[in-house]
Amino acid sequence: MKNLLNEFPLLAVPENGKRLVYLDNGATTQRPFAVLNAVEEYYKKNNANPHRGVYDLAMRATDAHEGARAVVAGFLNAEPDEIIFTQNTSEGLNLVAYSYGLEFLKAGDEIALSVAEHHSNLVPWQRVAKATGAKLVYLYPGADGRLTKEEISAKIGPNTKVVAVAQVSNVLGLAVPIAEIVRRAHEMGAVVVLDCAQSTPHMQVDVKALDVDFAAFSGHKLYAPMGVGALYGKKELLEKMPPFLSGGDMIASVHEQSTTYAPVPRKFEAGTRNVGGEVGLAAAIQWLTALGWDEIEAHEQALMQHALAGFAKLPYITVYGDAAPQGRYGVISFNVEGVHPHDVATILDADGVAVRAGHHCAQPLMEYLGINACCRASFAVYNTIADVDQLLESVQKVRGCMGFGDQ
Amino acid sequence: MGINDLYNQIIVENSRSPHHRHAVGGATISLEGVNPSCGDDITLQLRVKDGIVQEAGFTGEGCAISQASTSLMIDLIEGKTVEEANQLAGLFFGMIKGEVTGEDELDALGDAVALQGVSHMPSRVKCAVLAWHTLQDALGEQA
C-alpha cells in the first residue's frame, strides 16, 4: 500500500510535537482531501434543496443526491431504489426494527441475534420484542469468539422471524459465517438484518451475493463525513413496510385526513437530506475502492498479523477472540493484566497512540466475556507497520508505569 | 505533565491497596456510584454516628484513578464530622477543577493531593470525582 498519510490533513500534522498514531478507526476514521474537497465543492457550487426546485441549481443538487445514491448502490451491488440514506448505521437498524419489526412481528415470534451485537443492533430489537411480545434469542460464540454451525442451527428455528447480526464484531473483529446464517434463516422463513458498520471499511460487501434482506452501514467509519450512512433493503420488503419518519418529500399526495407515500426509497427519506454528506460518502467510496480491495485487505491483514504476533510475545496481554488473523477485520481488543483499560489508554495517549477503552457499546458481550471493559486498537488503510510498532512499544510501558516490576 | 506525574507512586499504590476494601460492620448507609460511560463502579459504605464518620469502606471496580481516589478519600474522612467530610469534598472538587491550587489551601486533603494531576486531564476528571460525589450523596441521604 502506498503511503496515504499525506492525503489526510489531520494525520499529516503532528499533535503536541508528536505524530498521532490513530488506532481508533473502528469508532470513526479520518477523512482524506478527496472527501473534504468533494463536500466543499458541493456547497460552493451545487447546493440547493433536491427534489424541490425546477431551476437549474436545484436540478444539480438533485443530481448530486441521486448520483451519490447510485455510487452507494454500486458499492453494495444493489439497485439505487434499494438504498435509503440515513444518518448512520444506528438509524438504518432502527428503521428496520420499527418499520419491519413492529409491523410484522407478533407474540411468539423470535428475533435471533448474537450476544456480540453492538447496542445499535440490540436495543432496537429489545424494544420491538417488548412492544410485540416477540422473544429475543441469543447466539453465543465459542471460546474462540466464532459462531458455530451448531449454534446457528440451534438458535435459528421455525419461530425465528428476524436474524440480526453484525458481519464483523466491533469488539472481536471476527467475521460471522454469514452464508451459513443466511441459508438457515431463509430456510426458516426469517429475514436477515446485517450490521455492516465494521465490515464495509475492510472488505467488499455484495448484498446480492450474500442474499441478506437488509444491510446498514455508516459513512464516518468509511472515511466519509459524520451524519451520513445508508440502509439497503430488498425492494419487495421495503415496498410493504410502512414509513419510519414522515413529513416532507416522502409523500405522493397529502389531504386533510389521508396521505399516500412516495415510492421507495423516498418513502423512507423524510425532510431535507444531508446531501453534502452523501456527496462526501460517494467520494469516500470512490477513493477507497480505487485503492483496490485486494490491496486493502492485504495491507490491513499485514497490520493485524504484525500486531497479533507482537501481542503474543507479551505474556500479560489477553487478546479477545481467536488470535489467528484469518477472518479478522480491522479490530483487536485486548487487556493488560492488572491494569484497567482506561489507564492503559491514558498511558498510550501520552505516546500519541489513540486507542479506545471501555465497553464498546457491547455490554452483553462484555458480560459474556467476563470483563467490564477492554482496550481496542482498530486499523484503517492509512495505518502503517510503524504505527503498530509504536503501539507495541508503548503497550510495553504500561505495567511499569503502574508499578508492576516485570520490565 | 508527564504520565508518571499522573500515575505517581501514591496513586499507583492506593489504586491496589486493600486496606479500605471491605464491608463496614453496622453501616448506616451504603451507596453505589457509577460512571456509565466508562464502567467505574464503587459501592461506598459508611457508619455515621453522632455526626461523625466512624468507619468507611468500599467495594467495586474501576480504573486506577477512581480506585485510588476512593481509598485516599476514606483515609481522610474517617473520624471526621459530616460537615468536615462535605467540606473536604468541596475542596477536592476545587482542586480537580483547577480552582484551588495553593499548597496551603490543599493541605487538608493530605495524600489526596496526589490526584491534582487529573486537573489537567479533562478525560479523567469523572474517574477522580466519582467517590467524592458518592460520598456527598450518601451524607445527604444520611441527613
PDB file of N, CA and C in Angstrom, chain A residues 338 340 342-343 346-347 350 358-359 363 372-373 401-404, chain B residues 3-4 6-7 12 16 36-38 61-65 121 124:
ATOM      1  N   GLY A 338      -3.826  -6.707  35.157  1.00  0.00           N
ATOM      2  CA  GLY A 338      -3.642  -5.872  36.347  1.00  0.00           C
ATOM      3  C   GLY A 338      -3.868  -4.392  36.130  1.00  0.00           C
ATOM      4  N   HIS A 340      -6.381  -1.362  34.463  1.00  0.00           N
ATOM      5  CA  HIS A 340      -7.687  -1.063  33.890  1.00  0.00           C
ATOM      6  C   HIS A 340      -7.519  -0.455  32.486  1.00  0.00           C
ATOM      7  N   HIS A 342      -8.873   1.912  30.929  1.00  0.00           N
ATOM      8  CA  HIS A 342      -8.783   3.379  30.822  1.00  0.00           C
ATOM      9  C   HIS A 342      -7.398   3.886  31.168  1.00  0.00           C
ATOM     10  N   ASP A 343      -6.748   3.217  32.105  1.00  0.00           N
ATOM     11  CA  ASP A 343      -5.385   3.609  32.435  1.00  0.00           C
ATOM     12  C   ASP A 343      -4.445   3.240  31.286  1.00  0.00           C
ATOM     13  N   THR A 346      -4.868   5.892  28.658  1.00  0.00           N
ATOM     14  CA  THR A 346      -4.236   7.162  29.048  1.00  0.00           C
ATOM     15  C   THR A 346      -2.718   7.082  28.878  1.00  0.00           C
ATOM     16  N   ILE A 347      -2.143   5.950  29.251  1.00  0.00           N
ATOM     17  CA  ILE A 347      -0.685   5.790  29.137  1.00  0.00           C
ATOM     18  C   ILE A 347      -0.272   5.746  27.659  1.00  0.00           C
ATOM     19  N   ALA A 350      -0.238   9.188  26.099  1.00  0.00           N
ATOM     20  CA  ALA A 350       0.945  10.004  26.399  1.00  0.00           C
ATOM     21  C   ALA A 350       2.010   9.833  25.319  1.00  0.00           C
ATOM     22  N   GLY A 358     -13.120   0.785  26.986  1.00  0.00           N
ATOM     23  CA  GLY A 358     -14.469   0.840  27.527  1.00  0.00           C
ATOM     24  C   GLY A 358     -15.228  -0.415  27.175  1.00  0.00           C
ATOM     25  N   HIS A 359     -16.550  -0.288  27.116  1.00  0.00           N
ATOM     26  CA  HIS A 359     -17.360  -1.476  26.816  1.00  0.00           C
ATOM     27  C   HIS A 359     -17.748  -1.532  25.338  1.00  0.00           C
ATOM     28  N   GLN A 363     -22.189  -4.208  25.890  1.00  0.00           N
ATOM     29  CA  GLN A 363     -22.160  -4.672  27.279  1.00  0.00           C
ATOM     30  C   GLN A 363     -22.541  -6.141  27.432  1.00  0.00           C
ATOM     31  N   ASN A 372     -15.252  -6.157  32.422  1.00  0.00           N
ATOM     32  CA  ASN A 372     -16.026  -4.915  32.471  1.00  0.00           C
ATOM     33  C   ASN A 372     -15.759  -4.054  31.248  1.00  0.00           C
ATOM     34  N   ALA A 373     -14.550  -4.169  30.756  1.00  0.00           N
ATOM     35  CA  ALA A 373     -14.134  -3.277  29.671  1.00  0.00           C
ATOM     36  C   ALA A 373     -12.874  -3.848  29.046  1.00  0.00           C
ATOM     37  N   CYS A 401       4.688   1.548  34.321  1.00  0.00           N
ATOM     38  CA  CYS A 401       4.085   2.809  34.734  1.00  0.00           C
ATOM     39  C   CYS A 401       3.143   2.602  35.916  1.00  0.00           C
ATOM     40  N   MET A 402       2.513   1.432  35.961  1.00  0.00           N
ATOM     41  CA  MET A 402       1.538   1.155  37.019  1.00  0.00           C
ATOM     42  C   MET A 402       2.161   0.362  38.172  1.00  0.00           C
ATOM     43  N   GLY A 403       3.490   0.388  38.248  1.00  0.00           N
ATOM     44  CA  GLY A 403       4.154  -0.151  39.426  1.00  0.00           C
ATOM     45  C   GLY A 403       4.338  -1.659  39.462  1.00  0.00           C
ATOM     46  N   PHE A 404       4.154  -2.318  38.302  1.00  0.00           N
ATOM     47  CA  PHE A 404       4.443  -3.754  38.257  1.00  0.00           C
ATOM     48  C   PHE A 404       5.906  -3.912  37.852  1.00  0.00           C
TER      49      PHE A 404
ATOM     50  N   ILE B   3       3.423  11.324  32.128  1.00  0.00           N
ATOM     51  CA  ILE B   3       2.487  10.276  32.519  1.00  0.00           C
ATOM     52  C   ILE B   3       2.803   9.764  33.936  1.00  0.00           C
ATOM     53  N   ASN B   4       4.097   9.840  34.328  1.00  0.00           N
ATOM     54  CA  ASN B   4       4.452   9.375  35.675  1.00  0.00           C
ATOM     55  C   ASN B   4       4.034  10.353  36.762  1.00  0.00           C
ATOM     56  N   LEU B   6       1.063  11.807  36.577  1.00  0.00           N
ATOM     57  CA  LEU B   6      -0.332  11.410  36.779  1.00  0.00           C
ATOM     58  C   LEU B   6      -0.389  10.118  37.602  1.00  0.00           C
ATOM     59  N   TYR B   7       0.342   9.115  37.096  1.00  0.00           N
ATOM     60  CA  TYR B   7       0.359   7.828  37.808  1.00  0.00           C
ATOM     61  C   TYR B   7       1.543   7.828  38.780  1.00  0.00           C
ATOM     62  N   VAL B  12      -0.615   4.932  42.324  1.00  0.00           N
ATOM     63  CA  VAL B  12      -0.411   3.530  41.941  1.00  0.00           C
ATOM     64  C   VAL B  12      -0.600   2.622  43.158  1.00  0.00           C
ATOM     65  N   ARG B  16      -4.337  -0.082  44.309  1.00  0.00           N
ATOM     66  CA  ARG B  16      -4.396  -1.531  44.553  1.00  0.00           C
ATOM     67  C   ARG B  16      -4.426  -1.871  46.038  1.00  0.00           C
ATOM     68  N   PRO B  36     -21.335   5.602  33.965  1.00  0.00           N
ATOM     69  CA  PRO B  36     -21.842   4.671  32.956  1.00  0.00           C
ATOM     70  C   PRO B  36     -20.991   4.648  31.690  1.00  0.00           C
ATOM     71  N   SER B  37     -20.366   5.748  31.349  1.00  0.00           N
ATOM     72  CA  SER B  37     -19.633   5.776  30.078  1.00  0.00           C
ATOM     73  C   SER B  37     -18.365   4.931  30.150  1.00  0.00           C
ATOM     74  N   CYS B  38     -17.788   4.763  31.340  1.00  0.00           N
ATOM     75  CA  CYS B  38     -16.524   4.024  31.375  1.00  0.00           C
ATOM     76  C   CYS B  38     -16.582   2.803  32.278  1.00  0.00           C
ATOM     77  N   GLU B  61     -15.076  -1.813  41.213  1.00  0.00           N
ATOM     78  CA  GLU B  61     -14.028  -1.927  40.202  1.00  0.00           C
ATOM     79  C   GLU B  61     -13.948  -0.655  39.408  1.00  0.00           C
ATOM     80  N   GLY B  62     -12.793  -0.428  38.850  1.00  0.00           N
ATOM     81  CA  GLY B  62     -12.636   0.744  38.004  1.00  0.00           C
ATOM     82  C   GLY B  62     -11.167   0.996  37.745  1.00  0.00           C
ATOM     83  N   CYS B  63     -10.898   2.136  37.128  1.00  0.00           N
ATOM     84  CA  CYS B  63      -9.519   2.465  36.769  1.00  0.00           C
ATOM     85  C   CYS B  63      -8.735   2.849  38.016  1.00  0.00           C
ATOM     86  N   ALA B  64      -7.430   2.976  37.853  1.00  0.00           N
ATOM     87  CA  ALA B  64      -6.548   3.295  38.976  1.00  0.00           C
ATOM     88  C   ALA B  64      -6.933   4.627  39.619  1.00  0.00           C
ATOM     89  N   ILE B  65      -7.315   5.594  38.793  1.00  0.00           N
ATOM     90  CA  ILE B  65      -7.653   6.923  39.327  1.00  0.00           C
ATOM     91  C   ILE B  65      -8.885   6.817  40.240  1.00  0.00           C
ATOM     92  N   MET B 121      -6.334  16.808  33.029  1.00  0.00           N
ATOM     93  CA  MET B 121      -6.772  15.726  32.143  1.00  0.00           C
ATOM     94  C   MET B 121      -8.289  15.627  32.153  1.00  0.00           C
ATOM     95  N   ARG B 124     -10.249  12.405  32.427  1.00  0.00           N
ATOM     96  CA  ARG B 124     -10.204  11.533  33.600  1.00  0.00           C
ATOM     97  C   ARG B 124     -10.818  12.162  34.854  1.00  0.00           C
TER      98      ARG B 124
END
